[in-house]
Tab-separated table of C-alpha atoms (C1' of nucleotides) in Angstrom:
chain	number	residue	atom	x	y	z
A	1	MET	CA	0.000	0.000	0.000
A	2	ARG	CA	1.634	3.167	-1.154
A	3	LEU	CA	0.890	6.649	-2.320
A	4	THR	CA	2.635	7.857	-5.463
A	5	GLN	CA	5.925	9.684	-5.450
A	6	TYR	CA	3.886	12.486	-6.938
A	7	THR	CA	2.200	13.003	-3.576
A	8	ASP	CA	5.507	12.543	-1.818
A	9	TYR	CA	7.188	15.278	-3.808
A	10	ALA	CA	4.217	17.630	-3.561
A	11	LEU	CA	4.433	17.424	0.221
A	12	ARG	CA	8.147	18.019	0.225
A	13	VAL	CA	7.730	21.113	-1.923
A	14	LEU	CA	5.079	22.525	0.360
A	15	LEU	CA	7.139	21.823	3.467
A	16	TYR	CA	10.184	23.425	1.924
A	17	LEU	CA	8.322	26.530	0.825
A	18	ALA	CA	6.645	26.798	4.200
A	19	ARG	CA	10.107	27.075	5.708
A	20	HIS	CA	11.111	29.750	3.185
A	21	GLN	CA	8.061	31.962	3.057
A	22	ASP	CA	10.278	35.044	3.098
A	23	ARG	CA	11.499	34.587	-0.475
A	24	LEU	CA	10.930	32.998	-3.887
A	25	CYS	CA	12.520	29.589	-4.444
A	26	SER	CA	13.384	28.298	-7.887
A	27	ILE	CA	12.330	24.811	-8.941
A	28	ALA	CA	15.970	23.972	-9.638
A	29	GLU	CA	16.831	24.843	-6.053
A	30	ILE	CA	14.165	22.562	-4.586
A	31	ALA	CA	15.084	19.729	-6.944
A	32	THR	CA	18.728	20.024	-5.941
A	33	VAL	CA	18.009	20.081	-2.225
A	34	TYR	CA	15.979	16.893	-2.359
A	35	GLY	CA	18.122	15.321	-5.070
A	36	ILE	CA	15.196	14.589	-7.353
A	37	SER	CA	14.354	15.121	-11.018
A	38	LYS	CA	13.843	18.771	-11.872
A	39	ASN	CA	11.634	17.890	-14.820
A	40	HIS	CA	9.325	15.733	-12.801
A	41	LEU	CA	9.203	18.268	-10.022
A	42	MET	CA	8.317	20.977	-12.490
A	43	LYS	CA	5.165	19.139	-13.504
A	44	ILE	CA	4.124	18.599	-9.935
A	45	ILE	CA	4.754	22.233	-9.105
A	46	ASN	CA	2.770	23.367	-12.114
A	47	ASP	CA	-0.085	21.247	-10.912
A	48	LEU	CA	0.151	22.798	-7.465
A	49	VAL	CA	0.240	26.265	-9.007
A	50	ASN	CA	-2.906	25.539	-11.033
A	51	ALA	CA	-4.623	24.228	-7.922
A	52	GLY	CA	-3.799	27.414	-6.047
A	53	TYR	CA	-1.416	25.877	-3.552
A	54	LEU	CA	1.490	27.813	-5.012
A	55	THR	CA	2.095	31.080	-6.783
A	56	SER	CA	4.736	31.211	-9.483
A	57	VAL	CA	6.733	34.110	-10.882
A	58	ARG	CA	8.246	33.696	-14.326
A	59	GLY	CA	11.364	35.171	-15.745
A	60	ARG	CA	14.710	36.066	-14.314
A	61	ASN	CA	14.796	35.869	-10.509
A	62	GLY	CA	11.457	34.124	-10.658
A	63	GLY	CA	10.402	31.139	-8.627
A	64	VAL	CA	7.550	29.814	-6.547
A	65	ARG	CA	6.091	30.473	-3.132
A	66	LEU	CA	3.125	29.272	-1.146
A	67	GLY	CA	-0.208	30.518	-2.466
A	68	ARG	CA	-1.817	30.365	0.973
A	69	THR	CA	-0.574	30.277	4.525
A	70	PRO	CA	0.328	26.805	5.875
A	71	ASP	CA	-2.635	26.804	8.261
A	72	ARG	CA	-4.952	26.966	5.258
A	73	ILE	CA	-3.417	24.001	3.452
A	74	ASN	CA	-5.276	20.871	4.499
A	75	VAL	CA	-3.352	17.638	4.190
A	76	GLY	CA	-6.388	15.519	3.328
A	77	ALA	CA	-7.511	17.880	0.587
A	78	LEU	CA	-4.004	17.939	-0.840
A	79	ILE	CA	-3.795	14.156	-1.006
A	80	ARG	CA	-7.210	13.928	-2.575
A	81	HIS	CA	-5.815	16.234	-5.230
A	82	THR	CA	-2.531	14.473	-5.894
A	83	GLU	CA	-3.894	10.929	-5.699
A	84	ASP	CA	-6.636	10.293	-8.200
A	85	ASP	CA	-7.137	6.552	-7.762
A	86	PHE	CA	-8.709	5.490	-4.499
A	87	ASP	CA	-10.132	2.186	-5.777
A	88	LEU	CA	-8.210	0.240	-3.129
A	89	VAL	CA	-8.958	-3.145	-4.610
A	90	GLY	CA	-10.129	-3.665	-8.170
A	91	CYS	CA	-13.831	-3.857	-7.353
A	92	SER	CA	-14.621	-2.485	-10.790
A	93	ARG	CA	-13.304	-5.728	-12.262
A	94	CYS	CA	-14.821	-8.161	-9.760
A	95	ILE	CA	-18.078	-9.867	-10.602
A	96	ILE	CA	-19.296	-10.196	-7.038
A	97	ALA	CA	-18.782	-6.494	-6.329
A	98	PRO	CA	-22.485	-5.555	-6.274
A	99	ALA	CA	-23.176	-8.074	-3.514
A	100	CYS	CA	-19.767	-8.011	-1.863
A	101	GLY	CA	-19.592	-6.864	1.741
A	102	MET	CA	-15.932	-5.961	1.442
A	103	THR	CA	-16.637	-2.812	-0.526
A	104	SER	CA	-18.336	-1.112	2.372
A	105	VAL	CA	-15.607	-2.273	4.743
A	106	PHE	CA	-12.962	-0.710	2.524
A	107	ASP	CA	-15.002	2.437	2.112
A	108	GLU	CA	-15.136	2.760	5.864
A	109	ALA	CA	-11.402	2.094	6.237
A	110	LEU	CA	-10.577	4.691	3.611
A	111	ALA	CA	-12.848	7.155	5.362
A	112	GLY	CA	-10.939	6.495	8.577
A	113	PHE	CA	-7.698	7.151	6.781
A	114	MET	CA	-8.821	10.394	5.206
A	115	ALA	CA	-10.532	11.594	8.360
A	116	VAL	CA	-7.145	11.738	10.074
A	117	LEU	CA	-5.535	13.596	7.203
A	118	ASP	CA	-8.448	16.013	7.051
A	119	ARG	CA	-7.737	16.985	10.644
A	120	TYR	CA	-4.281	18.344	9.875
A	121	THR	CA	-2.905	21.300	8.006
A	122	LEU	CA	0.586	21.954	6.769
A	123	ALA	CA	1.050	24.238	9.760
A	124	ASP	CA	0.222	21.378	12.128
A	125	ALA	CA	2.789	19.162	10.467
A	126	LEU	CA	5.411	21.871	10.746
A	127	ALA	CA	4.644	22.308	14.416
A	128	ARG	CA	4.756	18.595	15.157
A	129	LYS	CA	8.500	18.244	15.021
A	130	GLY	CA	11.599	20.370	15.235
A	131	ASP	CA	13.016	22.553	12.530
A	132	PHE	CA	14.467	20.636	9.625
A	133	LEU	CA	16.281	23.580	8.091
A	134	PRO	CA	19.622	22.382	9.488
A	135	LEU	CA	19.129	19.182	7.513
A	136	LEU	CA	18.412	21.101	4.345
A	137	ASN	CA	21.386	23.353	4.940
A	138	ALA	CA	23.646	20.320	5.145
A	139	ILE	CA	23.120	19.808	1.414
A	140	GLY	CA	26.115	20.602	-0.743
A	141	PRO	CA	26.006	22.442	-4.074
A	142	GLU	CA	25.539	19.166	-5.965
A	143	GLY	CA	22.818	17.964	-3.664
A	144	GLN	CA	24.822	15.455	-1.686
A	145	ILE	CA	24.170	15.155	2.021
A	146	SER	CA	26.896	16.124	4.448
A	147	LYS	CA	27.594	13.075	6.555
A	148	ALA	CA	28.577	15.277	9.481
A	149	ARG	CA	24.914	15.309	10.506
A	150	PRO	CA	23.532	11.801	10.706
A	151	ALA	CA	19.765	11.539	10.433
A	152	LYS	CA	18.854	10.701	13.985
A	153	GLU	CA	15.511	10.906	15.722
A	154	ASP	CA	15.051	13.865	18.008
B	1	MET	CA	-3.553	4.794	-3.498
B	2	ARG	CA	-4.099	1.132	-4.112
B	3	LEU	CA	-3.598	-2.243	-2.579
B	4	THR	CA	-2.063	-4.923	-4.780
B	5	GLN	CA	-4.095	-7.320	-6.864
B	6	TYR	CA	-2.506	-9.929	-4.646
B	7	THR	CA	-4.664	-8.723	-1.766
B	8	ASP	CA	-7.630	-8.382	-4.076
B	9	TYR	CA	-7.409	-11.996	-5.217
B	10	ALA	CA	-6.746	-13.322	-1.733
B	11	LEU	CA	-9.984	-11.733	-0.558
B	12	ARG	CA	-11.930	-13.096	-3.473
B	13	VAL	CA	-10.661	-16.605	-2.786
B	14	LEU	CA	-11.645	-16.391	0.858
B	15	LEU	CA	-15.086	-15.042	0.031
B	16	TYR	CA	-15.634	-17.763	-2.543
B	17	LEU	CA	-14.542	-20.533	-0.215
B	18	ALA	CA	-16.644	-19.115	2.588
B	19	ARG	CA	-19.658	-19.562	0.343
B	20	HIS	CA	-18.639	-23.144	-0.472
B	21	GLN	CA	-17.580	-24.502	2.870
B	22	ASP	CA	-19.416	-27.745	2.158
B	23	ARG	CA	-16.893	-28.958	-0.423
B	24	LEU	CA	-13.381	-28.693	-1.826
B	25	CYS	CA	-12.860	-26.205	-4.647
B	26	SER	CA	-10.064	-26.525	-7.178
B	27	ILE	CA	-7.820	-23.585	-7.976
B	28	ALA	CA	-8.777	-23.920	-11.635
B	29	GLU	CA	-12.419	-23.527	-10.684
B	30	ILE	CA	-11.830	-20.333	-8.721
B	31	ALA	CA	-9.610	-18.894	-11.441
B	32	THR	CA	-12.282	-19.597	-14.045
B	33	VAL	CA	-15.091	-18.093	-12.002
B	34	TYR	CA	-13.259	-14.805	-11.515
B	35	GLY	CA	-11.622	-14.902	-14.933
B	36	ILE	CA	-8.120	-14.435	-13.580
B	37	SER	CA	-4.734	-16.111	-14.040
B	38	LYS	CA	-4.646	-19.610	-12.599
B	39	ASN	CA	-0.856	-19.444	-12.140
B	40	HIS	CA	-0.940	-16.234	-10.223
B	41	LEU	CA	-3.834	-17.440	-8.134
B	42	MET	CA	-1.966	-20.636	-7.328
B	43	LYS	CA	0.848	-18.689	-5.675
B	44	ILE	CA	-1.543	-16.599	-3.660
B	45	ILE	CA	-3.436	-19.672	-2.541
B	46	ASN	CA	-0.215	-21.413	-1.570
B	47	ASP	CA	0.666	-18.408	0.503
B	48	LEU	CA	-2.731	-18.520	2.176
B	49	VAL	CA	-2.306	-22.241	2.821
B	50	ASN	CA	1.089	-21.675	4.458
B	51	ALA	CA	-0.383	-18.911	6.582
B	52	GLY	CA	-3.120	-21.230	7.798
B	53	TYR	CA	-6.002	-19.419	6.119
B	54	LEU	CA	-6.651	-22.389	3.836
B	55	THR	CA	-6.215	-26.139	3.869
B	56	SER	CA	-5.246	-27.887	0.642
B	57	VAL	CA	-5.722	-31.451	-0.510
B	58	ARG	CA	-3.475	-32.749	-3.261
B	59	GLY	CA	-4.169	-35.277	-5.926
B	60	ARG	CA	-7.189	-36.229	-7.911
B	61	ASN	CA	-10.379	-34.655	-6.561
B	62	GLY	CA	-8.201	-32.402	-4.456
B	63	GLY	CA	-8.713	-28.720	-3.867
B	64	VAL	CA	-8.742	-26.096	-1.150
B	65	ARG	CA	-11.086	-25.069	1.634
B	66	LEU	CA	-11.028	-22.557	4.469
B	67	GLY	CA	-8.611	-23.448	7.251
B	68	ARG	CA	-10.693	-21.624	9.868
B	69	THR	CA	-14.266	-20.468	10.142
B	70	PRO	CA	-15.006	-17.049	8.584
B	71	ASP	CA	-15.591	-15.472	11.983
B	72	ARG	CA	-11.980	-16.224	12.877
B	73	ILE	CA	-10.493	-14.595	9.781
B	74	ASN	CA	-9.735	-10.976	10.577
B	75	VAL	CA	-9.634	-8.626	7.595
B	76	GLY	CA	-6.943	-6.380	9.058
B	77	ALA	CA	-4.651	-9.286	9.851
B	78	LEU	CA	-5.155	-10.680	6.375
B	79	ILE	CA	-4.222	-7.413	4.697
B	80	ARG	CA	-1.188	-7.004	6.899
B	81	HIS	CA	-0.173	-10.421	5.608
B	82	THR	CA	-0.775	-9.850	1.912
B	83	GLU	CA	0.556	-6.289	1.832
B	84	ASP	CA	4.144	-6.016	2.930
B	85	ASP	CA	4.894	-2.396	2.105
B	86	PHE	CA	3.154	0.201	4.237
B	87	ASP	CA	5.691	2.997	3.679
B	88	LEU	CA	2.992	5.299	2.319
B	89	VAL	CA	5.378	7.949	1.107
B	90	GLY	CA	9.066	7.368	0.544
B	91	CYS	CA	10.211	8.727	3.875
B	92	SER	CA	13.181	6.398	3.784
B	93	ARG	CA	14.535	8.401	0.878
B	94	CYS	CA	13.701	11.898	2.162
B	95	ILE	CA	16.382	13.885	3.907
B	96	ILE	CA	14.038	15.830	6.162
B	97	ALA	CA	12.343	12.657	7.434
B	98	PRO	CA	13.898	12.724	10.915
B	99	ALA	CA	12.466	16.165	11.567
B	100	CYS	CA	9.388	15.911	9.369
B	101	GLY	CA	6.010	16.183	11.039
B	102	MET	CA	4.276	14.404	8.178
B	103	THR	CA	5.552	10.993	9.214
B	104	SER	CA	3.525	10.969	12.411
B	105	VAL	CA	0.483	12.275	10.560
B	106	PHE	CA	0.709	9.407	8.087
B	107	ASP	CA	1.322	6.908	10.843
B	108	GLU	CA	-1.848	8.075	12.504
B	109	ALA	CA	-3.819	7.939	9.246
B	110	LEU	CA	-2.615	4.427	8.538
B	111	ALA	CA	-3.554	3.404	12.065
B	112	GLY	CA	-7.035	4.784	11.437
B	113	PHE	CA	-7.252	2.770	8.263
B	114	MET	CA	-6.124	-0.491	9.828
B	115	ALA	CA	-8.249	0.029	12.926
B	116	VAL	CA	-11.368	-0.221	10.804
B	117	LEU	CA	-10.179	-3.355	9.041
B	118	ASP	CA	-9.190	-4.907	12.370
B	119	ARG	CA	-12.785	-4.556	13.501
B	120	TYR	CA	-14.142	-6.867	10.796
B	121	THR	CA	-13.922	-10.557	10.047
B	122	LEU	CA	-14.734	-12.415	6.871
B	123	ALA	CA	-18.023	-13.428	8.476
B	124	ASP	CA	-18.931	-9.768	8.992
B	125	ALA	CA	-18.252	-9.014	5.364
B	126	LEU	CA	-20.407	-11.928	4.275
B	127	ALA	CA	-23.235	-10.732	6.477
B	128	ARG	CA	-23.032	-7.158	5.259
B	129	LYS	CA	-24.650	-7.769	1.903
B	130	GLY	CA	-26.818	-10.299	0.151
B	131	ASP	CA	-25.703	-13.596	-1.235
B	132	PHE	CA	-23.511	-13.310	-4.294
B	133	LEU	CA	-23.806	-16.949	-5.317
B	134	PRO	CA	-26.314	-16.097	-8.042
B	135	LEU	CA	-23.663	-13.845	-9.577
B	136	LEU	CA	-21.101	-16.615	-9.474
B	137	ASN	CA	-23.557	-19.105	-10.902
B	138	ALA	CA	-24.134	-16.827	-13.858
B	139	ILE	CA	-20.636	-17.665	-15.040
B	140	GLY	CA	-20.493	-19.906	-18.070
B	141	PRO	CA	-18.059	-22.776	-18.604
B	142	GLU	CA	-15.496	-20.463	-20.184
B	143	GLY	CA	-15.799	-17.924	-17.446
B	144	GLN	CA	-17.879	-15.374	-19.316
B	145	ILE	CA	-20.583	-13.532	-17.451
B	146	SER	CA	-24.178	-14.098	-18.442
B	147	LYS	CA	-25.590	-10.704	-19.345
B	148	ALA	CA	-29.026	-11.818	-18.197
B	149	ARG	CA	-28.103	-10.622	-14.706
B	150	PRO	CA	-26.758	-7.097	-14.796
B	151	ALA	CA	-24.641	-6.119	-11.832
B	152	LYS	CA	-26.979	-3.792	-10.052
B	153	GLU	CA	-26.869	-2.494	-6.521
B	154	ASP	CA	-29.263	-4.167	-4.098
C	1	DT	C1'	18.137	41.658	-26.488
C	2	DA	C1'	20.041	38.065	-24.009
C	3	DA	C1'	19.760	35.369	-19.927
C	4	DA	C1'	17.032	33.235	-16.521
C	5	DT	C1'	13.115	30.816	-15.253
C	6	DG	C1'	8.546	28.742	-15.488
C	7	DA	C1'	5.096	26.073	-18.914
C	8	DT	C1'	4.188	22.335	-21.825
C	9	DG	C1'	4.426	18.229	-24.720
C	10	DC	C1'	6.483	14.043	-26.174
C	11	DA	C1'	9.655	10.241	-25.897
C	12	DT	C1'	12.244	7.059	-23.165
C	13	DA	C1'	13.590	4.295	-19.296
C	14	DG	C1'	12.863	1.817	-14.724
C	15	DT	C1'	10.324	-0.605	-11.531
C	16	DG	C1'	7.282	-3.852	-9.765
C	17	DA	C1'	3.315	-6.559	-10.400
C	18	DA	C1'	0.989	-9.870	-13.050
C	19	DT	C1'	1.241	-13.602	-16.147
C	20	DA	C1'	2.999	-17.576	-18.566
C	21	DC	C1'	5.741	-21.628	-18.763
C	22	DA	C1'	8.032	-25.681	-17.044
C	23	DT	C1'	8.692	-29.187	-13.829
C	24	DC	C1'	8.033	-31.640	-9.609
C	25	DT	C1'	5.209	-33.988	-5.928
C	26	DA	C1'	1.205	-36.152	-4.043
C	27	DT	C1'	-3.186	-38.577	-4.283
C	28	DT	C1'	-6.814	-41.237	-6.340
C	29	DG	C1'	-9.238	-44.354	-9.430
C	30	DC	C1'	-8.965	-47.967	-12.443
D	1	DG	C1'	0.999	-50.004	-10.374
D	2	DC	C1'	-0.004	-46.864	-13.837
D	3	DA	C1'	-2.246	-42.945	-15.544
D	4	DA	C1'	-4.739	-38.911	-14.632
D	5	DT	C1'	-5.633	-35.093	-11.717
D	6	DA	C1'	-4.406	-31.401	-8.846
D	7	DG	C1'	-1.414	-28.789	-5.824
D	8	DA	C1'	3.822	-26.893	-5.098
D	9	DT	C1'	7.563	-24.393	-6.721
D	10	DG	C1'	10.917	-21.853	-9.478
D	11	DT	C1'	12.089	-19.086	-13.505
D	12	DA	C1'	11.253	-16.074	-17.211
D	13	DT	C1'	8.525	-12.868	-19.762
D	14	DT	C1'	5.114	-9.378	-20.405
D	15	DC	C1'	2.759	-5.340	-19.114
D	16	DA	C1'	1.422	-1.061	-16.894
D	17	DC	C1'	2.528	2.763	-14.473
D	18	DT	C1'	5.544	5.941	-12.885
D	19	DA	C1'	9.428	8.614	-13.193
D	20	DT	C1'	12.770	10.742	-15.998
D	21	DG	C1'	14.888	13.087	-19.827
D	22	DC	C1'	14.790	16.085	-23.745
D	23	DA	C1'	13.147	19.713	-26.590
D	24	DT	C1'	10.678	23.816	-27.208
D	25	DC	C1'	7.870	27.740	-26.051
D	26	DA	C1'	6.519	31.791	-23.018
D	27	DT	C1'	7.571	35.415	-19.837
D	28	DT	C1'	10.176	38.640	-17.218
D	29	DT	C1'	14.107	41.502	-16.097
D	30	DA	C1'	18.806	43.340	-16.173
DNA sequence: TAAATGATGCATAGTGAATACATCTATTGC
DNA sequence: GCAATAGATGTATTCACTATGCATCATTTA
């Protein structure tokens, strides 16, 4: 059971921008920090821009920033946006589906899952743990992680 | 967000066998009824046999049957068995993971999801909706569905 | 006007699941 | 005891989806 990397990256972008609300960040910068594909990230960011989560500025010295404050970005709503397939098991291809009691069980389980996510905003997630800026700042110019700061639990 | 077809098929097998507890069913029979790969199904069924969910009988006139009564087959436990990857987003590959507040949010959401499934057994699922045997019986010898009985909601 | 940066579309590659194939083992019926 | 049936197991191939790469266009600013 997994969400797509699409959702993963979208969250990382939002978290990063939430920590840098004072300035514009270029897509190249974010891609380098996380060590992921700039091209892929660009598509995700465009999607987030179109959905209103981000604001983009074109041209020289351009970049992106959050389109709303972190307390107005709901995690559940975001995931509903980035994940489009919530057909947990392939009921659409199963012949007993109309009389199958599992469908309602899964519906209820999914509702339980989303209910938790709906309770949190990006601001809540930021507040839940310590600042991760030191981790981001440990990234070298080529995106490699400085081993001086091992990733340990706080 | 999806579970694997592996889980999907495992559930279908259990539901089918729960409706035919009076006799042994061959893997070929189950594969034909659902119109799915017999080879793939065989591996899933073997897995279920090894886990104690099913009992198998080799040789001529052999087949499989439930290894426990439906009320002792917990849906949550089953899915934990058939799904081995619950790393919803790729936290293991994200550098801010140790300080990221999303991990605990996802842990909580996943717990909410599994909590619902843990509350139900196969017997509950069977009781939730009407009998689907008529649907299964509408299958012809080659596995095609008789269109005389459209799949409508009860 | 050139450089930087986002926007967009298409082609390619990687990954993992599903499927197919082959062979072995066990049981039953004749 | 032999042949047929049916499960057990391992390997290889196909397929779908995702991620990535590449090319090009659009926009802004120094």
